[in-house]
mmCIF file of C-alpha atoms in Angstrom:
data_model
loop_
_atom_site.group_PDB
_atom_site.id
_atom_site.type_symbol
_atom_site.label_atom_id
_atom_site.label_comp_id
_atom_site.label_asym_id
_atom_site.label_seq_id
_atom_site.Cartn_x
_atom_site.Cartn_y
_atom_site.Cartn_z
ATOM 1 C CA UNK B 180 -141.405 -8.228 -148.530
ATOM 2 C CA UNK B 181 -141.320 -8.241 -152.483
ATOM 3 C CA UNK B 182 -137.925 -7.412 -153.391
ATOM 4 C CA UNK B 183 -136.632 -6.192 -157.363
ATOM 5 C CA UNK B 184 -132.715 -6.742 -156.445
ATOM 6 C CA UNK B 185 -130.751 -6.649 -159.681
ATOM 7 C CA UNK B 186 -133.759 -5.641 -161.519
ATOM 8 C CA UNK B 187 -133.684 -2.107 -163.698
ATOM 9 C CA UNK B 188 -137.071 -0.836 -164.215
ATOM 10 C CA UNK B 189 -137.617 2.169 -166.520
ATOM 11 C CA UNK B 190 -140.280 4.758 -165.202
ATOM 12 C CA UNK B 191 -141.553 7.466 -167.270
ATOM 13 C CA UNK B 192 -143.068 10.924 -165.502
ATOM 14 C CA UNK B 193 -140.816 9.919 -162.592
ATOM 15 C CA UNK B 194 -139.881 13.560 -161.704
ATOM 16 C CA UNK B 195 -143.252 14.275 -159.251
ATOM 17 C CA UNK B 196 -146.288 12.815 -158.323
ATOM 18 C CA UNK B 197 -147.002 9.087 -158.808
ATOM 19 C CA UNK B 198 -144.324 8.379 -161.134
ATOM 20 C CA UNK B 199 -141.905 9.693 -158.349
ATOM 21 C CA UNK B 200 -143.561 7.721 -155.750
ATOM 22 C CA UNK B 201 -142.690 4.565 -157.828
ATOM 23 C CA UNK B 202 -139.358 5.507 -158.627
ATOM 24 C CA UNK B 203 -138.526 5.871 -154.785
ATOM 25 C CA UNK B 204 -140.269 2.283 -154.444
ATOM 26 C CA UNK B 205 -139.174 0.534 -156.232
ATOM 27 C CA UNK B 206 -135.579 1.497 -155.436
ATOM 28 C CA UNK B 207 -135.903 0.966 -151.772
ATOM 29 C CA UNK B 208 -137.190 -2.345 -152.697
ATOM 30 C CA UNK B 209 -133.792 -2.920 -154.861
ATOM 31 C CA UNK B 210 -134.235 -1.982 -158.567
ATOM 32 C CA UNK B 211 -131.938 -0.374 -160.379
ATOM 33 C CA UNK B 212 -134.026 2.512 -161.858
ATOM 34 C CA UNK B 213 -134.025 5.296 -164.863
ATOM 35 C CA UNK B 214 -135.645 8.252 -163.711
ATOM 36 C CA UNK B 215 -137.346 9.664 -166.836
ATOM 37 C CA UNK B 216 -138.997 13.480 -166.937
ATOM 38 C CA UNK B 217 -139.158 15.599 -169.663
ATOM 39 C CA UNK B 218 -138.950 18.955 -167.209
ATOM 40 C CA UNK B 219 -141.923 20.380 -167.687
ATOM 41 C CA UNK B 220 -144.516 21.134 -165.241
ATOM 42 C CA UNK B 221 -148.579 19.662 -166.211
ATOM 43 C CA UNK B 222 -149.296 22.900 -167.434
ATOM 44 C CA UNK B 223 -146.270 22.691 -169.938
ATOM 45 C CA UNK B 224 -144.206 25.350 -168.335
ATOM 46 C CA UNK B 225 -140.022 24.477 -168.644
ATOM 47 C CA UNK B 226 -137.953 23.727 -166.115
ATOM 48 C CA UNK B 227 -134.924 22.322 -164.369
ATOM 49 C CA UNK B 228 -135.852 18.153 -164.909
ATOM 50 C CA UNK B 229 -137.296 16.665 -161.848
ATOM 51 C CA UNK B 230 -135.302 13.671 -162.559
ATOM 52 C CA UNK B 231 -132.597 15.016 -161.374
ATOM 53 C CA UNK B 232 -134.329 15.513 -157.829
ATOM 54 C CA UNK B 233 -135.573 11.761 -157.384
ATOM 55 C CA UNK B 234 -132.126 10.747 -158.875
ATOM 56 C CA UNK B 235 -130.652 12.171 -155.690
ATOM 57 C CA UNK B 236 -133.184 10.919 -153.199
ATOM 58 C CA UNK B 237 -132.982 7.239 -154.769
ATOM 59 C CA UNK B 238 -128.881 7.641 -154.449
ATOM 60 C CA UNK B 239 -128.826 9.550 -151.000
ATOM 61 C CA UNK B 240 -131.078 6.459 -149.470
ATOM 62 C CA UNK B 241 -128.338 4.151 -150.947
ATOM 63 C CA UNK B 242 -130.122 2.978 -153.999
ATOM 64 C CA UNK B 243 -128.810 3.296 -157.967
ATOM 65 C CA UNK B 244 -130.822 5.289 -160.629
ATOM 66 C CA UNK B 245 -129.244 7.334 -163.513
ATOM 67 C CA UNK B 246 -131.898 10.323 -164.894
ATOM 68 C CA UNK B 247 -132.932 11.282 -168.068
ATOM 69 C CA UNK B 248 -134.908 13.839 -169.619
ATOM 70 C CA UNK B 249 -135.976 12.768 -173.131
ATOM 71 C CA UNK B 250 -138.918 13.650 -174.436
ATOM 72 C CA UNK B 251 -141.118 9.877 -173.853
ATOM 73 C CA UNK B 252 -143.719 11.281 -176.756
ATOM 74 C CA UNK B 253 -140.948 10.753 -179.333
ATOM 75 C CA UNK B 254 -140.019 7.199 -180.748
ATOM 76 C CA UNK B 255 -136.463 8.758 -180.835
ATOM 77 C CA UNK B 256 -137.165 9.736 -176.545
ATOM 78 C CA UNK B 257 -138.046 6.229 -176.164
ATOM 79 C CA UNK B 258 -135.597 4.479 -177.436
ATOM 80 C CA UNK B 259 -132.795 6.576 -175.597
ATOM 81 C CA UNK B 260 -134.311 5.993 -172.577
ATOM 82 C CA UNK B 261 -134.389 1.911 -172.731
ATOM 83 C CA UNK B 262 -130.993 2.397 -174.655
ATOM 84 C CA UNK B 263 -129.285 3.990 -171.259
ATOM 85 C CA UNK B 264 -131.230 1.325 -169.233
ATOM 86 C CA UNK B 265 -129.377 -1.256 -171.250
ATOM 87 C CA UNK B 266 -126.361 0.812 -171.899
ATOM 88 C CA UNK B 267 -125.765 1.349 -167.782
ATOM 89 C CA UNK B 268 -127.071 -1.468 -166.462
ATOM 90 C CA UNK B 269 -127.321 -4.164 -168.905
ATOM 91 C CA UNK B 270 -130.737 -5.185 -169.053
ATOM 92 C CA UNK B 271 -134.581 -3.799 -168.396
ATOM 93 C CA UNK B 272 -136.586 -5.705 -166.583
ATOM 94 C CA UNK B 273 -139.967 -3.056 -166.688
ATOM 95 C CA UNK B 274 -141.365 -0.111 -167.974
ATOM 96 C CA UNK B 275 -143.845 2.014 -165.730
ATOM 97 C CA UNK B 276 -145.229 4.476 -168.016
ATOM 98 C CA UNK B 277 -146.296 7.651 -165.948
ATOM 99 C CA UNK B 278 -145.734 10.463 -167.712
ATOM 100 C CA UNK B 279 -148.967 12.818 -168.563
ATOM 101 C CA UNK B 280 -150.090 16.208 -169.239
ATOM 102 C CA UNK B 281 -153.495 18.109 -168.158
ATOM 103 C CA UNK B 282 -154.688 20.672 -171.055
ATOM 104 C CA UNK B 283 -158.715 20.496 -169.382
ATOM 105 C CA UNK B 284 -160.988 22.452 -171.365
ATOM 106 C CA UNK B 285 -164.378 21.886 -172.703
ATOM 107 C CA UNK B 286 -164.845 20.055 -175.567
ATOM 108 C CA UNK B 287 -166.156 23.504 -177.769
ATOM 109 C CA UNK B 288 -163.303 25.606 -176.384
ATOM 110 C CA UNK B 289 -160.615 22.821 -176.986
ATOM 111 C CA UNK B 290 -157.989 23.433 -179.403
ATOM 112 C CA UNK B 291 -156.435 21.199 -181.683
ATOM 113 C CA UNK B 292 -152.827 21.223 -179.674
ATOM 114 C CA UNK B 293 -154.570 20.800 -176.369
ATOM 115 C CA UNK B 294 -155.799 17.218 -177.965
ATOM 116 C CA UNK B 295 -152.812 16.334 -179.619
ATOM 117 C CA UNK B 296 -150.754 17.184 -176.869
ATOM 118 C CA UNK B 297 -152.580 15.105 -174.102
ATOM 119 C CA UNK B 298 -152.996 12.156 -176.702
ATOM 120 C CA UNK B 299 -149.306 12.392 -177.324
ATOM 121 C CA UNK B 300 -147.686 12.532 -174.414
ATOM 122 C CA UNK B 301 -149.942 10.175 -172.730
ATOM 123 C CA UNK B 302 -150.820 7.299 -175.495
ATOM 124 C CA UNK B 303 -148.030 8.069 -178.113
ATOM 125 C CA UNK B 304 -145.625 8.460 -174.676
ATOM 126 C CA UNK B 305 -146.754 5.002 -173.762
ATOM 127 C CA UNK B 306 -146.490 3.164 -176.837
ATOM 128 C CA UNK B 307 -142.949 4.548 -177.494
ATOM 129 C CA UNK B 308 -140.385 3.143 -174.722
ATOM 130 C CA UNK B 309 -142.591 0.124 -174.382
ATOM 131 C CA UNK B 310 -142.133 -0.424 -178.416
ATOM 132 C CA UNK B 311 -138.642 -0.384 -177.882
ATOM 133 C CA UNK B 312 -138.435 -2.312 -174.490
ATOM 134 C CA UNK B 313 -140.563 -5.166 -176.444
ATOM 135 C CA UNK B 314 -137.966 -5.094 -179.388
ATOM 136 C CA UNK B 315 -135.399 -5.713 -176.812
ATOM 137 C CA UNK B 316 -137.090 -8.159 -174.994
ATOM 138 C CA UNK B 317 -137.852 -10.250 -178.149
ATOM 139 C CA UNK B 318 -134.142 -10.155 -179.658
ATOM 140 C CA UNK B 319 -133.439 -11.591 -175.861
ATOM 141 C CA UNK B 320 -136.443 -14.443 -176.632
ATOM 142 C CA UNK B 321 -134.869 -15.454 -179.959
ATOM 143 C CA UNK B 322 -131.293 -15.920 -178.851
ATOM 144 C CA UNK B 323 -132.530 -18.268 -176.177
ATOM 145 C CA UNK B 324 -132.422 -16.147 -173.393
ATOM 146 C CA UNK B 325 -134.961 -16.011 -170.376
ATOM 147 C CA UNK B 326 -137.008 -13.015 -170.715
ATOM 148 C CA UNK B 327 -139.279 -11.889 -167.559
ATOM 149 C CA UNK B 328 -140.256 -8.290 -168.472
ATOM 150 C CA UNK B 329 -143.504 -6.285 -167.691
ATOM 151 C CA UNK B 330 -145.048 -3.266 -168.934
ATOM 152 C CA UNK B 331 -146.943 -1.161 -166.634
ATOM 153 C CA UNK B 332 -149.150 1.809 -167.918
ATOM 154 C CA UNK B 333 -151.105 3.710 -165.739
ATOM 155 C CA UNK B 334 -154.817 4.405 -166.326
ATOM 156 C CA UNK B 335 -157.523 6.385 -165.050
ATOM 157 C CA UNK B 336 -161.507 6.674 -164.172
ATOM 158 C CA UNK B 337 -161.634 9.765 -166.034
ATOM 159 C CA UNK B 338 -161.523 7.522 -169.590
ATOM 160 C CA UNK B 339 -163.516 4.690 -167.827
ATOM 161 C CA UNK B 340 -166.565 7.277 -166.225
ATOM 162 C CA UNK B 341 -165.527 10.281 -167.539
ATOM 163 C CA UNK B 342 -164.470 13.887 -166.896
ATOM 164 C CA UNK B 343 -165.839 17.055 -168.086
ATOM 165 C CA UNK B 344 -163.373 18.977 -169.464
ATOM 166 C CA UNK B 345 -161.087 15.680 -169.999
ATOM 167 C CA UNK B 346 -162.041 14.471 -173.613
ATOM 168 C CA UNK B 347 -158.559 14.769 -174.349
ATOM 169 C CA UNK B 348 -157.242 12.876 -171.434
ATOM 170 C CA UNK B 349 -159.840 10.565 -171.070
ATOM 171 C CA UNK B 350 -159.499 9.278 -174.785
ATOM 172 C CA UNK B 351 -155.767 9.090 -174.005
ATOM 173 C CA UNK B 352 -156.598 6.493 -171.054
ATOM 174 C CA UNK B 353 -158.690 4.213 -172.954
ATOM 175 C CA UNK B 354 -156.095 4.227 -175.637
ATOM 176 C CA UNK B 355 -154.133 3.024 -172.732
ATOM 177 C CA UNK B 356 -156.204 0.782 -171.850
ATOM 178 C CA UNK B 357 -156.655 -1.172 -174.926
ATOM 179 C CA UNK B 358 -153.093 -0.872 -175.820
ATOM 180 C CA UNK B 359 -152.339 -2.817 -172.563
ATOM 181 C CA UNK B 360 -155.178 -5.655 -173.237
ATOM 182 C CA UNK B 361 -153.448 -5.808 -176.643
ATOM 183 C CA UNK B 362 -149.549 -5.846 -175.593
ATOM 184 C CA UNK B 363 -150.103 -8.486 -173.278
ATOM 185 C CA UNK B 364 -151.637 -10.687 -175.873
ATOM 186 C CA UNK B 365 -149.082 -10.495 -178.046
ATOM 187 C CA UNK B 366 -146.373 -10.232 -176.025
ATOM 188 C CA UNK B 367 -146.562 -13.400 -173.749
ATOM 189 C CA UNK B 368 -145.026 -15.782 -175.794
ATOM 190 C CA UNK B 369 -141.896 -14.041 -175.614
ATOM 191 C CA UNK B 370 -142.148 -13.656 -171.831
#
């Protein structure tokens, strides 16, 4: 069995669904873990942060995860959440990026915030705690430091295929897409 002792891996939209399925994961496999979820349900409802939840589960099974509930969409979300990675556990080792939205409507009835919204959370949500992972990751490179990180973004068929009623979300996921293709080009040389 693949084990991730000692490791702290950061995972976005890690209050429900997928994200919470890797959270759990990859702390019965070992890792450290942040727990990140904004608190807001797909439909963009509030609520008490999910985090919190899978926090408990990962700690009740014997495992160690801290939550937070930044907003991932934000540059300023981002870097808070790879700052407490660092901060608590003195390193990051991954970033799963999970965390999405659904705002499905067809392209003539969809409104400027349902695009921006899906395209933010998902692509700009992305690019933002990986940025700032990557910026760790290379000050780590240059002081002569191993570095073994990974980025992991989740994808989906619906930007591959297509979706009706997804142009929002399915633009989002090739964004992904190529952003990944891209990252790992530049970012092998520093491990």
């Amino acid at each position: 069995e693949l084990r991730f002792d000692g490791r702290v891996a950061v995972i976005t939209g890690a209050g429900r669904g997928l994200g919470r399925a890797e959270a759990l994961e990859l702390a019965r496999l070992g890792a450290r873990v942040v727990v990140n979820d904004y608190g807001r349900t797909l439909q963009g409802e509030e609520e008490k942060s999910p985090a919190d939840a899978v926090v408990d589960e990962i700690t009740a099974a014997g495992g160690e995860a801290v939550a937070v509930a930044g907003d991932v969409s934000t540059m300023e979300g981002g870097q808070a959440i790879v700052d407490l990675a660092v901060s608590r556990y003195g390193s990051i080792d991954g970033v799963v990026c999970v965390a999405g939205i659904l705002r499905e409507r067809m392209l003539f009835n969809m409104t400027e915030e349902e695009f921006d919204d899906v395209v933010r959370v998902h692509l700009k949500g992305t690019f933002a705690p990986s940025r700032w992972a990557v910026a760790h990751w290379r000050e780590q490179a240059k002081a002569g430091q191993p570095v073994s990180g990974r980025i992991i973004n989740t994808t989906s068929v619906s930007g591959i295929y297509g979706n009706p009623g997804q142009t929002n979300y399915g633009a989002a996921k090739m964004g992904i897409a190529a952003f990944t293709i891209i990252a790992a080009q530049e970012l092998q040389r520093y491990g």
